[in-house]
mmCIF file of C-alpha atoms in Angstrom:
data_model
loop_
_atom_site.group_PDB
_atom_site.id
_atom_site.type_symbol
_atom_site.label_atom_id
_atom_site.label_comp_id
_atom_site.label_asym_id
_atom_site.label_seq_id
_atom_site.Cartn_x
_atom_site.Cartn_y
_atom_site.Cartn_z
ATOM 1 C CA MET A 118 149.025 -156.228 -59.035
ATOM 2 C CA ARG A 119 149.052 -154.190 -55.859
ATOM 3 C CA PHE A 120 149.491 -150.470 -55.292
ATOM 4 C CA ASP A 121 149.950 -149.067 -51.791
ATOM 5 C CA LEU A 122 149.297 -145.331 -51.576
ATOM 6 C CA ILE A 123 150.809 -143.242 -48.810
ATOM 7 C CA THR A 124 148.650 -140.137 -48.551
ATOM 8 C CA LEU A 125 147.430 -137.669 -45.954
ATOM 9 C CA PHE A 126 144.080 -137.566 -47.785
ATOM 10 C CA PRO A 127 142.935 -141.155 -48.413
ATOM 11 C CA GLU A 128 139.328 -139.966 -48.625
ATOM 12 C CA LEU A 129 140.092 -138.410 -52.010
ATOM 13 C CA PHE A 130 140.376 -141.853 -53.573
ATOM 14 C CA ALA A 131 136.972 -143.308 -52.648
ATOM 15 C CA PRO A 132 134.995 -141.768 -55.559
ATOM 16 C CA PHE A 133 137.874 -142.338 -57.957
ATOM 17 C CA LEU A 134 138.053 -146.072 -57.207
ATOM 18 C CA SER A 135 134.301 -146.564 -57.607
ATOM 19 C CA SER A 136 133.649 -144.550 -60.772
ATOM 20 C CA GLY A 137 134.112 -145.002 -64.491
ATOM 21 C CA VAL A 138 135.126 -147.992 -66.547
ATOM 22 C CA THR A 139 138.360 -148.553 -64.595
ATOM 23 C CA ARG A 140 136.373 -149.377 -61.445
ATOM 24 C CA ARG A 141 136.188 -152.927 -62.848
ATOM 25 C CA ALA A 142 139.914 -153.322 -62.343
ATOM 26 C CA TYR A 143 139.653 -152.291 -58.693
ATOM 27 C CA ALA A 144 136.441 -154.208 -57.964
ATOM 28 C CA SER A 145 137.816 -157.420 -59.474
ATOM 29 C CA GLY A 146 141.119 -157.119 -57.650
ATOM 30 C CA GLN A 147 143.123 -157.011 -60.874
ATOM 31 C CA VAL A 148 144.519 -153.780 -59.488
ATOM 32 C CA ALA A 149 144.456 -153.856 -55.679
ATOM 33 C CA VAL A 150 144.717 -150.443 -54.032
ATOM 34 C CA HIS A 151 145.555 -150.042 -50.335
ATOM 35 C CA LEU A 152 145.531 -146.621 -48.680
ATOM 36 C CA TRP A 153 147.890 -145.629 -45.860
ATOM 37 C CA ASN A 154 147.798 -142.391 -43.893
ATOM 38 C CA PRO A 155 151.179 -141.447 -42.371
ATOM 39 C CA ARG A 156 149.302 -139.550 -39.664
ATOM 40 C CA ASP A 157 148.386 -142.966 -38.219
ATOM 41 C CA PHE A 158 152.109 -143.512 -37.630
ATOM 42 C CA ALA A 159 152.864 -140.100 -36.134
ATOM 43 C CA GLU A 160 153.597 -139.601 -32.451
ATOM 44 C CA GLY A 161 152.072 -137.267 -29.865
ATOM 45 C CA ASN A 162 148.552 -136.110 -29.206
ATOM 46 C CA TYR A 163 148.409 -134.092 -32.398
ATOM 47 C CA ARG A 164 149.779 -136.826 -34.693
ATOM 48 C CA ARG A 165 152.092 -134.313 -36.296
ATOM 49 C CA VAL A 166 153.475 -135.187 -39.729
ATOM 50 C CA ASP A 167 155.044 -131.864 -40.753
ATOM 51 C CA ASP A 168 157.251 -129.118 -39.358
ATOM 52 C CA ARG A 169 158.888 -125.833 -40.341
ATOM 53 C CA PRO A 170 161.816 -126.032 -42.786
ATOM 54 C CA PHE A 171 165.354 -125.525 -41.541
ATOM 55 C CA GLY A 172 166.791 -122.329 -42.998
ATOM 56 C CA GLY A 173 163.427 -120.609 -42.889
ATOM 57 C CA GLY A 174 161.006 -119.970 -45.675
ATOM 58 C CA PRO A 175 157.285 -120.458 -46.279
ATOM 59 C CA GLY A 176 155.270 -123.607 -45.811
ATOM 60 C CA MET A 177 155.896 -126.857 -43.989
ATOM 61 C CA VAL A 178 157.869 -130.011 -44.759
ATOM 62 C CA MET A 179 156.676 -133.593 -44.273
ATOM 63 C CA MET A 180 158.731 -135.294 -41.569
ATOM 64 C CA ALA A 181 160.828 -138.381 -42.270
ATOM 65 C CA ALA A 182 160.002 -140.434 -39.149
ATOM 66 C CA PRO A 183 156.210 -140.872 -39.650
ATOM 67 C CA LEU A 184 156.779 -141.645 -43.311
ATOM 68 C CA GLU A 185 159.371 -144.283 -42.496
ATOM 69 C CA ARG A 186 157.136 -145.991 -39.949
ATOM 70 C CA CYS A 187 154.295 -145.944 -42.462
ATOM 71 C CA LEU A 188 156.527 -147.426 -45.151
ATOM 72 C CA GLU A 189 157.666 -150.181 -42.779
ATOM 73 C CA ALA A 190 154.009 -151.114 -42.221
ATOM 74 C CA VAL A 191 153.418 -151.142 -45.972
ATOM 75 C CA ARG A 192 156.411 -153.411 -46.560
ATOM 76 C CA ALA A 193 155.240 -155.776 -43.829
ATOM 77 C CA ALA A 194 151.727 -155.927 -45.311
ATOM 78 C CA ARG A 195 153.052 -156.632 -48.806
ATOM 79 C CA GLY A 196 155.208 -159.448 -47.446
ATOM 80 C CA GLU A 197 157.785 -159.245 -50.222
ATOM 81 C CA PRO A 198 161.281 -160.724 -49.993
ATOM 82 C CA ALA A 199 163.946 -158.084 -49.366
ATOM 83 C CA GLN A 200 165.412 -158.614 -52.819
ATOM 84 C CA GLU A 201 162.026 -158.194 -54.551
ATOM 85 C CA LEU A 202 160.621 -155.054 -52.942
ATOM 86 C CA ALA A 203 158.183 -153.075 -55.060
ATOM 87 C CA PRO A 204 159.588 -149.649 -55.959
ATOM 88 C CA LEU A 205 158.699 -146.628 -53.869
ATOM 89 C CA VAL A 206 157.523 -143.953 -56.296
ATOM 90 C CA LEU A 207 157.448 -140.263 -55.393
ATOM 91 C CA PHE A 208 155.525 -137.797 -57.542
ATOM 92 C CA SER A 209 157.887 -134.865 -57.908
ATOM 93 C CA PRO A 210 158.909 -132.104 -60.361
ATOM 94 C CA LEU A 211 162.367 -133.726 -60.365
ATOM 95 C CA GLY A 212 161.060 -136.921 -61.927
ATOM 96 C CA ALA A 213 160.929 -138.086 -65.514
ATOM 97 C CA ARG A 214 157.647 -137.246 -67.191
ATOM 98 C CA LEU A 215 155.065 -140.026 -67.121
ATOM 99 C CA ASP A 216 154.573 -141.491 -70.601
ATOM 100 C CA HIS A 217 152.984 -144.475 -72.319
ATOM 101 C CA ALA A 218 156.117 -146.605 -72.131
ATOM 102 C CA ARG A 219 156.302 -146.293 -68.337
ATOM 103 C CA VAL A 220 152.579 -146.972 -68.011
ATOM 104 C CA GLU A 221 152.987 -150.139 -70.105
ATOM 105 C CA ARG A 222 155.799 -151.324 -67.838
ATOM 106 C CA CYS A 223 153.692 -150.632 -64.753
ATOM 107 C CA ALA A 224 150.691 -152.394 -66.287
ATOM 108 C CA HIS A 225 152.672 -155.618 -66.605
ATOM 109 C CA GLY A 226 154.499 -155.371 -63.284
ATOM 110 C CA LYS A 227 153.700 -156.285 -59.710
ATOM 111 C CA GLY A 228 152.708 -152.776 -58.645
ATOM 112 C CA ALA A 229 154.415 -150.181 -56.505
ATOM 113 C CA VAL A 230 154.241 -148.055 -53.387
ATOM 114 C CA LEU A 231 153.102 -144.550 -54.350
ATOM 115 C CA LEU A 232 154.063 -141.655 -52.116
ATOM 116 C CA CYS A 233 151.882 -138.545 -52.392
ATOM 117 C CA GLY A 234 153.754 -135.551 -51.069
ATOM 118 C CA ARG A 235 152.131 -132.417 -49.627
ATOM 119 C CA TYR A 236 153.085 -128.948 -48.388
ATOM 120 C CA GLU A 237 156.529 -127.715 -49.491
ATOM 121 C CA GLY A 238 157.796 -131.234 -49.921
ATOM 122 C CA ILE A 239 159.316 -134.178 -48.053
ATOM 123 C CA ASP A 240 162.414 -134.272 -45.855
ATOM 124 C CA GLN A 241 165.217 -135.023 -48.314
ATOM 125 C CA ARG A 242 166.729 -137.599 -45.973
ATOM 126 C CA PHE A 243 163.681 -139.826 -46.396
ATOM 127 C CA ILE A 244 163.880 -139.430 -50.175
ATOM 128 C CA ASP A 245 167.574 -140.296 -50.216
ATOM 129 C CA ARG A 246 167.055 -143.369 -48.051
ATOM 130 C CA HIS A 247 163.880 -144.852 -49.487
ATOM 131 C CA VAL A 248 162.628 -143.426 -52.788
ATOM 132 C CA ASP A 249 163.455 -145.514 -55.874
ATOM 133 C CA VAL A 250 161.695 -143.604 -58.653
ATOM 134 C CA GLN A 251 160.458 -140.031 -59.095
ATOM 135 C CA ILE A 252 157.741 -139.261 -61.645
ATOM 136 C CA SER A 253 156.283 -135.977 -62.908
ATOM 137 C CA LEU A 254 153.074 -135.283 -64.817
ATOM 138 C CA GLY A 255 154.555 -132.178 -66.412
ATOM 139 C CA ASP A 256 156.103 -128.800 -65.803
ATOM 140 C CA PHE A 257 153.574 -127.487 -63.295
ATOM 141 C CA VAL A 258 152.956 -127.847 -59.563
ATOM 142 C CA LEU A 259 150.025 -129.562 -57.839
ATOM 143 C CA SER A 260 148.944 -129.191 -54.223
ATOM 144 C CA GLY A 261 149.826 -132.834 -53.639
ATOM 145 C CA GLY A 262 150.683 -136.102 -55.318
ATOM 146 C CA GLU A 263 147.179 -137.561 -55.122
ATOM 147 C CA ILE A 264 146.086 -136.379 -58.574
ATOM 148 C CA ALA A 265 149.296 -137.712 -60.088
ATOM 149 C CA ALA A 266 148.741 -141.058 -58.344
ATOM 150 C CA MET A 267 145.204 -141.214 -59.746
ATOM 151 C CA ALA A 268 146.531 -140.515 -63.224
ATOM 152 C CA LEU A 269 148.999 -143.397 -62.998
ATOM 153 C CA LEU A 270 146.415 -145.778 -61.520
ATOM 154 C CA ASP A 271 143.851 -144.918 -64.198
ATOM 155 C CA ALA A 272 146.342 -145.366 -67.028
ATOM 156 C CA VAL A 273 147.468 -148.730 -65.638
ATOM 157 C CA ALA A 274 143.968 -150.003 -64.823
ATOM 158 C CA ARG A 275 142.567 -149.414 -68.308
ATOM 159 C CA LEU A 276 145.278 -151.652 -69.784
ATOM 160 C CA GLN A 277 144.211 -154.651 -67.709
ATOM 161 C CA PRO A 278 142.369 -157.461 -69.567
ATOM 162 C CA GLY A 279 138.595 -157.121 -69.493
ATOM 163 C CA VAL A 280 138.508 -153.576 -68.128
ATOM 164 C CA LEU A 281 137.589 -151.838 -71.383
ATOM 165 C CA HIS A 282 134.515 -152.949 -73.336
ATOM 166 C CA ASP A 283 136.637 -153.702 -76.402
ATOM 167 C CA ALA A 284 139.741 -155.644 -75.406
ATOM 168 C CA GLY A 285 141.764 -154.107 -78.232
ATOM 169 C CA SER A 286 140.581 -150.514 -77.948
ATOM 170 C CA HIS A 287 143.612 -149.287 -76.020
ATOM 171 C CA ALA A 288 145.789 -150.381 -78.960
ATOM 172 C CA GLN A 289 144.312 -147.415 -80.840
ATOM 173 C CA ASP A 290 145.253 -144.921 -78.142
ATOM 174 C CA SER A 291 147.597 -142.048 -78.802
ATOM 175 C CA PHE A 292 151.272 -142.894 -78.170
ATOM 176 C CA ASN A 293 150.638 -146.652 -78.464
ATOM 177 C CA PRO A 294 153.313 -148.624 -80.352
ATOM 178 C CA ALA A 295 150.473 -150.090 -82.444
ATOM 179 C CA LEU A 296 150.096 -146.579 -83.902
ATOM 180 C CA ASP A 297 153.863 -146.143 -84.196
ATOM 181 C CA GLY A 298 153.727 -143.747 -81.257
ATOM 182 C CA LEU A 299 151.614 -141.201 -83.156
ATOM 183 C CA LEU A 300 148.542 -139.328 -81.951
ATOM 184 C CA ASP A 301 145.139 -140.877 -82.594
ATOM 185 C CA CYS A 302 142.947 -139.732 -85.466
ATOM 186 C CA PRO A 303 139.657 -137.746 -85.168
ATOM 187 C CA HIS A 304 136.466 -139.663 -84.371
ATOM 188 C CA TYR A 305 132.849 -139.070 -85.450
ATOM 189 C CA THR A 306 129.427 -140.479 -84.534
ATOM 190 C CA ARG A 307 125.743 -139.830 -85.295
ATOM 191 C CA PRO A 308 124.187 -137.682 -86.641
ATOM 192 C CA GLU A 309 125.860 -137.836 -90.044
ATOM 193 C CA VAL A 310 125.441 -134.064 -90.436
ATOM 194 C CA TRP A 311 125.636 -131.763 -87.418
ATOM 195 C CA GLN A 312 125.225 -127.988 -87.686
ATOM 196 C CA GLY A 313 125.959 -128.204 -91.388
ATOM 197 C CA GLN A 314 129.159 -130.180 -91.025
ATOM 198 C CA GLY A 315 129.272 -133.711 -92.368
ATOM 199 C CA VAL A 316 131.355 -136.750 -91.543
ATOM 200 C CA PRO A 317 134.383 -137.313 -93.821
ATOM 201 C CA ALA A 318 133.290 -139.363 -96.830
ATOM 202 C CA GLU A 319 136.003 -141.972 -96.277
ATOM 203 C CA LEU A 320 134.413 -143.040 -92.994
ATOM 204 C CA LEU A 321 131.057 -143.593 -94.727
ATOM 205 C CA SER A 322 132.470 -145.561 -97.641
ATOM 206 C CA GLY A 323 132.411 -148.976 -95.978
ATOM 207 C CA HIS A 324 135.779 -149.649 -97.628
ATOM 208 C CA HIS A 325 138.026 -150.788 -94.781
ATOM 209 C CA ALA A 326 141.297 -150.181 -96.623
ATOM 210 C CA HIS A 327 140.265 -146.640 -97.528
ATOM 211 C CA ILE A 328 139.112 -145.985 -93.972
ATOM 212 C CA GLU A 329 142.405 -147.174 -92.507
ATOM 213 C CA GLN A 330 144.356 -145.129 -95.058
ATOM 214 C CA TRP A 331 142.394 -142.003 -94.062
ATOM 215 C CA ARG A 332 142.996 -142.683 -90.375
ATOM 216 C CA ARG A 333 146.718 -143.151 -90.932
ATOM 217 C CA GLN A 334 146.902 -139.887 -92.863
ATOM 218 C CA GLN A 335 145.056 -138.038 -90.129
ATOM 219 C CA ARG A 336 147.326 -139.482 -87.435
ATOM 220 C CA VAL A 337 150.402 -138.355 -89.318
ATOM 221 C CA LEU A 338 149.072 -134.858 -90.066
ATOM 222 C CA LEU A 339 147.716 -134.267 -86.561
ATOM 223 C CA THR A 340 150.946 -135.454 -84.971
ATOM 224 C CA ALA A 341 153.045 -133.295 -87.281
ATOM 225 C CA HIS A 342 150.934 -130.258 -86.393
ATOM 226 C CA HIS A 343 150.612 -130.755 -82.631
ATOM 227 C CA ARG A 344 153.596 -132.921 -81.650
ATOM 228 C CA PRO A 345 156.335 -132.740 -84.289
ATOM 229 C CA ASP A 346 158.703 -134.313 -81.756
ATOM 230 C CA LEU A 347 156.730 -137.562 -82.042
ATOM 231 C CA ILE A 348 157.101 -137.461 -85.821
ATOM 232 C CA GLU A 349 160.871 -137.205 -85.424
ATOM 233 C CA GLN A 350 160.868 -140.120 -82.973
ATOM 234 C CA ALA A 351 158.879 -142.259 -85.398
ATOM 235 C CA ARG A 352 161.150 -141.258 -88.271
ATOM 236 C CA SER A 353 164.289 -142.084 -86.283
ATOM 237 C CA ALA A 354 162.838 -145.485 -85.420
ATOM 238 C CA GLY A 355 162.073 -146.184 -89.090
ATOM 239 C CA LEU A 356 158.313 -146.266 -88.487
ATOM 240 C CA LEU A 357 157.230 -143.720 -91.085
ATOM 241 C CA GLU A 358 156.205 -145.181 -94.419
ATOM 242 C CA PRO A 359 157.030 -143.582 -97.791
ATOM 243 C CA ALA A 360 153.378 -142.516 -98.058
ATOM 244 C CA ASP A 361 153.703 -140.773 -94.685
ATOM 245 C CA GLU A 362 156.774 -138.863 -95.799
ATOM 246 C CA LEU A 363 155.068 -137.833 -99.030
ATOM 247 C CA LEU A 364 152.086 -136.615 -97.042
ATOM 248 C CA LEU A 365 154.378 -134.548 -94.814
ATOM 249 C CA ASN A 366 156.375 -133.176 -97.723
ATOM 250 C CA PRO A 367 154.240 -133.300 -100.911
ATOM 251 C CA THR A 368 157.001 -131.788 -103.055
ATOM 252 C CA ALA A 369 159.615 -134.352 -102.035
ATOM 253 C CA GLY A 370 160.941 -136.327 -104.953
ATOM 254 C CA ARG A 371 159.521 -133.990 -107.605
ATOM 255 C CA THR A 372 161.912 -132.857 -110.294
ATOM 256 C CA LEU A 373 161.669 -130.248 -113.021
#
């Protein structure tokens, strides 16, 4: 799949694309990343890409014209039929929050054009004309969309075949349908005792059924404590087992 990133700071992506386990996806071409700087499509000696906002106020606004010319170059390079254009994604507080389901869809798609905004924002006329999807990382503001773009790329890249050491390891990630959308359980490694605290006995038993039962219990309890909304989603979808419900409400079903 191919991702084209429109960013005023393409240099930010060089270390990201060459580091960590997900670099395999970029090096192999499983996830192709192309960087585009709208300043290369700006006019005048100063290659201006921003200007003061109409109505006054602080900061600057990214101009529509350089962005449109940049996008036209991206579309030409991708060579897609008009009816099959990859979506233009803008990282914005207005967007739906990025979650596992959207990452899964992206991981099995053809890619997208990712627009990284800067300054006070982007001329709304460009957004109205060209943007297909808006995505947010959460209820906070970043200096630009580059970090959000990296987050999406990383999440998508690690789902590609052969990228992780264990092909099935991402199935045990938090939010994965394989875990019924629950949070992952705690993990332990050597030494067996560290600063007086030992590893839970179930994990040392060698009994696979007991180990999996312990992990399920921990997923349910951790999710109930930290993200009760995910418990309600799993319950509504019929994914909680009777043992899960009893764990969450030990007195349920007891009678005098």
